[in-house]
Amino acid sequence: MSDFKLPKEEKLKHKKHIALLFEKGKWKTCDNLRIMTLNLDMKPQEDFSFDHQKIGVSVSKKHFKRAHDRNRIKRLLRECYRLNKNLFVEKFGTNSLSMVFWVSKEMPDHFKVVEENFLKLCESIK
């Protein structure tokens, strides 16, 4: 049975981690989603050692002026990750930093649309 939780340890929050991700991370875009990821399995660093995949989500304030619209999309992105965590960890590794962005100007109609984009993004890696 898979673990469908999104614990606090898996959330990308620290400024050091985010700065490292933006400095050395790789971009990948698929439909309405963009992901920036940095795999730390290959580069052992004492400062950034952790046992979990860390993920953050972001939505542009430029495209969605209202906070409730941005929050809705972020909830959908976190839910996609939570439900498809096994596939995500398989593709990106257990010791990596990732940030998922919604890049479209349109509000997603359903959760299925966001999940399909998320799965396409995961499948397009490697």
PDB file of C-alpha atoms in Angstrom:
ATOM      1  CA  MET A   1       0.000   0.000   0.000  1.00  0.00           C
ATOM      2  CA  SER A   2       1.402   3.351  -0.979  1.00  0.00           C
ATOM      3  CA  ASP A   3       1.732   6.316   1.334  1.00  0.00           C
ATOM      4  CA  PHE A   4      -0.582   9.120   0.151  1.00  0.00           C
ATOM      5  CA  LYS A   5       0.497  11.682   2.720  1.00  0.00           C
ATOM      6  CA  LEU A   6       2.203  15.015   2.165  1.00  0.00           C
ATOM      7  CA  PRO A   7       4.183  15.485   5.365  1.00  0.00           C
ATOM      8  CA  LYS A   8       5.845  18.695   6.401  1.00  0.00           C
ATOM      9  CA  GLU A   9       9.289  17.211   5.687  1.00  0.00           C
ATOM     10  CA  GLU A  10       8.451  16.996   1.970  1.00  0.00           C
ATOM     11  CA  LYS A  11       7.541  20.668   1.571  1.00  0.00           C
ATOM     12  CA  LEU A  12      10.136  22.963   0.063  1.00  0.00           C
ATOM     13  CA  LYS A  13      10.331  25.941   2.415  1.00  0.00           C
ATOM     14  CA  HIS A  14      13.909  26.886   3.297  1.00  0.00           C
ATOM     15  CA  LYS A  15      15.453  29.837   1.471  1.00  0.00           C
ATOM     16  CA  LYS A  16      18.760  27.962   1.157  1.00  0.00           C
ATOM     17  CA  HIS A  17      17.071  25.074  -0.643  1.00  0.00           C
ATOM     18  CA  ILE A  18      15.077  27.378  -2.932  1.00  0.00           C
ATOM     19  CA  ALA A  19      18.163  29.453  -3.768  1.00  0.00           C
ATOM     20  CA  LEU A  20      20.145  26.295  -4.570  1.00  0.00           C
ATOM     21  CA  LEU A  21      17.315  25.030  -6.759  1.00  0.00           C
ATOM     22  CA  PHE A  22      17.098  28.276  -8.747  1.00  0.00           C
ATOM     23  CA  GLU A  23      20.882  28.432  -9.045  1.00  0.00           C
ATOM     24  CA  LYS A  24      21.591  24.862 -10.219  1.00  0.00           C
ATOM     25  CA  GLY A  25      18.211  23.345 -11.142  1.00  0.00           C
ATOM     26  CA  LYS A  26      17.087  22.131 -14.572  1.00  0.00           C
ATOM     27  CA  TRP A  27      13.805  23.218 -16.228  1.00  0.00           C
ATOM     28  CA  LYS A  28      11.307  20.984 -17.999  1.00  0.00           C
ATOM     29  CA  THR A  29       7.991  22.171 -19.481  1.00  0.00           C
ATOM     30  CA  CYS A  30       5.019  20.114 -20.581  1.00  0.00           C
ATOM     31  CA  ASP A  31       1.683  21.713 -21.550  1.00  0.00           C
ATOM     32  CA  ASN A  32       0.619  24.022 -18.702  1.00  0.00           C
ATOM     33  CA  LEU A  33       3.173  22.843 -16.146  1.00  0.00           C
ATOM     34  CA  ARG A  34       6.829  23.643 -15.693  1.00  0.00           C
ATOM     35  CA  ILE A  35       9.116  21.932 -13.241  1.00  0.00           C
ATOM     36  CA  MET A  36      12.492  22.929 -11.921  1.00  0.00           C
ATOM     37  CA  THR A  37      14.377  20.079 -10.336  1.00  0.00           C
ATOM     38  CA  LEU A  38      17.761  19.382  -8.797  1.00  0.00           C
ATOM     39  CA  ASN A  39      18.806  15.839  -7.972  1.00  0.00           C
ATOM     40  CA  LEU A  40      21.081  15.755  -4.924  1.00  0.00           C
ATOM     41  CA  ASP A  41      21.707  11.980  -5.108  1.00  0.00           C
ATOM     42  CA  MET A  42      24.617  12.579  -7.453  1.00  0.00           C
ATOM     43  CA  LYS A  43      26.185  15.404  -5.418  1.00  0.00           C
ATOM     44  CA  PRO A  44      26.561  14.578  -1.744  1.00  0.00           C
ATOM     45  CA  GLN A  45      26.454  17.803   0.236  1.00  0.00           C
ATOM     46  CA  GLU A  46      26.579  17.935   3.998  1.00  0.00           C
ATOM     47  CA  ASP A  47      24.489  21.113   4.190  1.00  0.00           C
ATOM     48  CA  PHE A  48      21.612  19.693   2.182  1.00  0.00           C
ATOM     49  CA  SER A  49      21.277  16.107   3.274  1.00  0.00           C
ATOM     50  CA  PHE A  50      17.713  14.897   3.817  1.00  0.00           C
ATOM     51  CA  ASP A  51      15.774  11.698   3.311  1.00  0.00           C
ATOM     52  CA  HIS A  52      12.771  13.012   1.400  1.00  0.00           C
ATOM     53  CA  GLN A  53      11.908  14.505  -1.930  1.00  0.00           C
ATOM     54  CA  LYS A  54      11.134  18.184  -1.294  1.00  0.00           C
ATOM     55  CA  ILE A  55       8.571  19.880  -3.489  1.00  0.00           C
ATOM     56  CA  GLY A  56       7.093  23.348  -3.745  1.00  0.00           C
ATOM     57  CA  VAL A  57       4.346  24.780  -5.940  1.00  0.00           C
ATOM     58  CA  SER A  58       3.918  28.241  -7.380  1.00  0.00           C
ATOM     59  CA  VAL A  59       1.390  30.148  -9.476  1.00  0.00           C
ATOM     60  CA  SER A  60       2.045  33.510 -11.113  1.00  0.00           C
ATOM     61  CA  LYS A  61       0.449  36.558  -9.559  1.00  0.00           C
ATOM     62  CA  LYS A  62       0.738  38.190 -12.980  1.00  0.00           C
ATOM     63  CA  HIS A  63      -1.717  35.710 -14.524  1.00  0.00           C
ATOM     64  CA  PHE A  64      -4.016  35.223 -11.517  1.00  0.00           C
ATOM     65  CA  LYS A  65      -4.648  38.459  -9.621  1.00  0.00           C
ATOM     66  CA  ARG A  66      -6.976  36.948  -7.037  1.00  0.00           C
ATOM     67  CA  ALA A  67      -5.386  34.981  -4.235  1.00  0.00           C
ATOM     68  CA  HIS A  68      -8.219  32.441  -4.104  1.00  0.00           C
ATOM     69  CA  ASP A  69      -7.526  31.506  -7.743  1.00  0.00           C
ATOM     70  CA  ARG A  70      -3.808  31.032  -7.064  1.00  0.00           C
ATOM     71  CA  ASN A  71      -4.532  29.036  -3.904  1.00  0.00           C
ATOM     72  CA  ARG A  72      -6.960  26.779  -5.765  1.00  0.00           C
ATOM     73  CA  ILE A  73      -4.377  25.897  -8.409  1.00  0.00           C
ATOM     74  CA  LYS A  74      -1.697  25.318  -5.763  1.00  0.00           C
ATOM     75  CA  ARG A  75      -4.019  22.942  -3.900  1.00  0.00           C
ATOM     76  CA  LEU A  76      -4.636  21.037  -7.140  1.00  0.00           C
ATOM     77  CA  LEU A  77      -0.892  20.785  -7.833  1.00  0.00           C
ATOM     78  CA  ARG A  78      -0.142  19.533  -4.321  1.00  0.00           C
ATOM     79  CA  GLU A  79      -2.953  16.985  -4.627  1.00  0.00           C
ATOM     80  CA  CYS A  80      -1.533  15.732  -7.952  1.00  0.00           C
ATOM     81  CA  TYR A  81       1.842  15.249  -6.306  1.00  0.00           C
ATOM     82  CA  ARG A  82       0.320  13.562  -3.264  1.00  0.00           C
ATOM     83  CA  LEU A  83      -1.663  11.050  -5.322  1.00  0.00           C
ATOM     84  CA  ASN A  84       1.149  10.332  -7.797  1.00  0.00           C
ATOM     85  CA  LYS A  85       4.069  10.514  -5.394  1.00  0.00           C
ATOM     86  CA  ASN A  86       5.408   7.059  -6.304  1.00  0.00           C
ATOM     87  CA  LEU A  87       5.748   7.939  -9.994  1.00  0.00           C
ATOM     88  CA  PHE A  88       7.257  11.337  -9.156  1.00  0.00           C
ATOM     89  CA  VAL A  89       9.878   9.893  -6.797  1.00  0.00           C
ATOM     90  CA  GLU A  90      10.681   7.155  -9.307  1.00  0.00           C
ATOM     91  CA  LYS A  91      11.409   9.755 -12.018  1.00  0.00           C
ATOM     92  CA  PHE A  92      13.159  12.431  -9.925  1.00  0.00           C
ATOM     93  CA  GLY A  93      14.773  10.427  -7.117  1.00  0.00           C
ATOM     94  CA  THR A  94      14.297  10.387  -3.366  1.00  0.00           C
ATOM     95  CA  ASN A  95      16.885  13.020  -2.557  1.00  0.00           C
ATOM     96  CA  SER A  96      15.929  15.927  -4.811  1.00  0.00           C
ATOM     97  CA  LEU A  97      14.453  19.400  -4.747  1.00  0.00           C
ATOM     98  CA  SER A  98      11.604  20.307  -7.098  1.00  0.00           C
ATOM     99  CA  MET A  99       9.358  23.260  -7.766  1.00  0.00           C
ATOM    100  CA  VAL A 100       6.224  22.968  -9.922  1.00  0.00           C
ATOM    101  CA  PHE A 101       4.804  26.050 -11.684  1.00  0.00           C
ATOM    102  CA  TRP A 102       1.460  26.550 -13.412  1.00  0.00           C
ATOM    103  CA  VAL A 103       2.382  28.599 -16.507  1.00  0.00           C
ATOM    104  CA  SER A 104      -0.955  28.932 -18.297  1.00  0.00           C
ATOM    105  CA  LYS A 105      -3.125  32.036 -18.065  1.00  0.00           C
ATOM    106  CA  GLU A 106      -6.289  29.914 -17.994  1.00  0.00           C
ATOM    107  CA  MET A 107      -7.783  28.515 -14.831  1.00  0.00           C
ATOM    108  CA  PRO A 108      -7.963  24.689 -15.042  1.00  0.00           C
ATOM    109  CA  ASP A 109     -11.520  23.419 -15.440  1.00  0.00           C
ATOM    110  CA  HIS A 110     -11.134  20.199 -13.477  1.00  0.00           C
ATOM    111  CA  PHE A 111      -8.649  18.322 -11.362  1.00  0.00           C
ATOM    112  CA  LYS A 112      -8.342  15.790 -14.196  1.00  0.00           C
ATOM    113  CA  VAL A 113      -6.790  18.439 -16.464  1.00  0.00           C
ATOM    114  CA  VAL A 114      -4.112  19.272 -13.916  1.00  0.00           C
ATOM    115  CA  GLU A 115      -3.451  15.606 -13.172  1.00  0.00           C
ATOM    116  CA  GLU A 116      -3.099  14.734 -16.877  1.00  0.00           C
ATOM    117  CA  ASN A 117      -0.567  17.549 -17.308  1.00  0.00           C
ATOM    118  CA  PHE A 118       1.298  16.383 -14.211  1.00  0.00           C
ATOM    119  CA  LEU A 119       1.445  12.773 -15.423  1.00  0.00           C
ATOM    120  CA  LYS A 120       2.634  13.875 -18.891  1.00  0.00           C
ATOM    121  CA  LEU A 121       5.360  15.920 -17.247  1.00  0.00           C
ATOM    122  CA  CYS A 122       6.484  12.960 -15.136  1.00  0.00           C
ATOM    123  CA  GLU A 123       6.402  10.576 -18.121  1.00  0.00           C
ATOM    124  CA  SER A 124       8.420  12.941 -20.331  1.00  0.00           C
ATOM    125  CA  ILE A 125      11.413  12.734 -17.974  1.00  0.00           C
ATOM    126  CA  LYS A 126      14.092  10.207 -19.022  1.00  0.00           C
TER     127      LYS A 126
END
